[in-house]
């Protein structure tokens, strides 16, 4: 959800709450004002009727509401002296509506020429259910109007105010630490945006410096390690050619050479893993994995035949994906090599290519630990594994938003790459 819509949703919820409270208060106040107004009108009508009855005694005998809005009935002095004006709501049959409608009634008592009378005066009133209905729909329209106003303000006024922020987001989205060293910030008069631009500028410069330093250190360290390792291996190979060495010394020399070669492979693997995590493989192209797997299968043909392993490549669809071709080769080659190295001799490895998936299966005795499977330095049973093959494949998959899954069923290890 965008920031402007996020704030609008909060405004909408707050408005519902505030308008609901306001509606209740407004309804009570309006109803109270209506009753006050009607009661004042009834009191005035009562005075006019009493004054008119003093001039026209025939009105004192009017005891029905048929021809007016009042009735007068005789009463005792005892009742009249204790009687106080009373206002109340009641219902009266209205012929035009053919139904009972609410009216406001004033009941009072007065004295005329020594006789006491009770008077009832009525007036029509607003039905509360109609008032509530009208108020409800008025509030709905008010709420809709306010929300539309807020949306218009967000889209025109607030969007203009937040323009530097969105410009900064677009610049950060396009920023590539491998190619760019800085981004251009738009001018703004808002102090908070100026401060944000300054902080991000400092952060990016520091990140670029750290990235460059780390990249140079890794490259230099790898280069410096490779040189003495290569020299040591060459010297030991020359020494091994000396026939004057005893068998035990030759065996020790062979162990040293194996460890140095393993150290060389480990150094290259760590350098590769670091380059992947630092996104130093920027060139991307559309990779055809069908052709790539066939090439890799040919390269591993000697390894497979040495252990009498048959590799079946099954193509159910053509799979293409945009990524670095070098990393695509490493991703698939590591998984296939892992299957060839850890499957029993004289068995089969199945590679199946789908439209959005690659499946690699090989025989096994027991499942691997999925929690540590893709962690670094988790070597298999064979001594030539440096424990980084699957970690490198996982790093490549994460780099391109791919998913590597592992499953073990029916004595089959299954690795799937989901594109």
Coordinates of N, CA, C and O in Angstrom, one line a residue, residues 56 75 89 143-144 159 172 196 210 214 220 232 247 260 270 279 296 330 340 348 356 359 361 375 383 406 415-416:
X56 N -65.2 34.0 23.8 CA -66.2 33.2 23.2 C -66.4 32.0 24.1 O -65.7 30.9 23.9
X75 N -63.1 20.6 35.1 CA -62.5 19.8 36.1 C -62.7 20.4 37.5 O -63.3 21.6 37.6
X89 N -45.2 13.1 24.6 CA -45.5 12.7 23.2 C -46.6 11.6 23.3 O -46.7 10.8 24.2
X143 N -19.7 11.9 4.7 CA -18.5 11.1 4.8 C -17.9 10.8 3.5 O -16.6 11.0 3.3
X144 N -18.7 10.5 2.5 CA -18.2 10.3 1.1 C -17.6 11.6 0.6 O -16.5 11.5 0.0
X159 N 0.7 14.9 -3.1 CA 1.6 14.3 -4.0 C 2.6 15.3 -4.5 O 3.8 14.8 -4.7
X172 N 17.0 5.6 -5.9 CA 17.5 4.5 -5.1 C 17.2 3.2 -5.8 O 18.0 2.2 -5.8
X196 N 17.0 14.0 4.9 CA 16.9 12.6 4.4 C 17.9 12.5 3.3 O 18.7 11.5 3.2
X210 N 33.0 1.0 1.2 CA 33.1 -0.4 1.9 C 33.1 -1.5 0.8 O 33.9 -2.4 0.9
X214 N 36.2 -3.9 0.1 CA 36.0 -5.3 0.3 C 36.3 -6.1 -1.0 O 37.0 -7.2 -1.0
X220 N 42.7 -9.1 -4.0 CA 44.1 -9.1 -3.6 C 44.5 -10.4 -2.8 O 45.5 -11.0 -3.0
X232 N 54.3 -23.5 -4.2 CA 54.5 -24.6 -3.3 C 54.2 -25.9 -4.0 O 54.9 -26.9 -3.9
X247 N 59.6 -44.4 0.1 CA 58.2 -44.6 -0.1 C 57.4 -43.8 1.0 O 56.3 -43.2 0.7
X260 N 47.3 -29.0 -0.3 CA 47.5 -27.8 -1.0 C 46.5 -27.6 -2.2 O 46.0 -26.5 -2.4
X270 N 35.7 -19.8 -2.3 CA 35.3 -18.7 -1.4 C 35.3 -17.3 -2.2 O 34.5 -16.5 -1.9
X279 N 27.4 -9.3 -5.7 CA 26.7 -9.0 -7.0 C 27.8 -8.4 -8.0 O 27.5 -7.4 -8.7
X296 N 26.9 -29.5 -19.9 CA 27.4 -29.9 -18.6 C 27.5 -31.4 -18.5 O 28.4 -32.0 -18.0
X330 N 27.4 -22.6 -13.2 CA 27.8 -23.0 -11.8 C 26.7 -23.6 -11.0 O 26.8 -24.6 -10.3
X340 N 26.3 -36.8 -8.8 CA 27.3 -37.8 -9.3 C 28.2 -38.3 -8.2 O 28.6 -39.5 -8.2
X348 N 21.8 -44.6 -11.5 CA 21.3 -43.6 -12.4 C 21.1 -42.3 -11.8 O 20.7 -42.2 -10.6
X356 N 9.3 -24.4 -16.0 CA 9.7 -23.4 -14.9 C 10.4 -24.2 -13.8 O 10.4 -23.7 -12.6
X359 N 14.6 -30.6 -12.2 CA 14.6 -31.7 -11.2 C 15.8 -32.6 -11.3 O 16.1 -33.1 -12.4
X361 N 17.6 -36.0 -9.6 CA 17.4 -37.0 -8.6 C 18.5 -38.1 -8.7 O 19.1 -38.4 -9.7
X375 N 24.3 -24.8 4.1 CA 25.2 -24.0 4.8 C 26.7 -24.3 4.3 O 26.9 -25.3 3.7
X383 N 36.4 -37.1 0.3 CA 37.4 -36.1 0.8 C 37.5 -34.9 -0.1 O 38.0 -33.9 0.3
X406 N 14.8 -29.3 -1.4 CA 15.3 -30.7 -1.3 C 14.3 -31.6 -0.7 O 13.5 -31.2 0.2
X415 N 16.6 -32.7 -5.8 CA 16.8 -31.3 -5.8 C 16.0 -30.6 -6.9 O 16.1 -31.0 -8.1
X416 N 15.2 -29.6 -6.6 CA 14.5 -28.9 -7.6 C 14.8 -27.4 -7.6 O 15.0 -26.8 -6.5

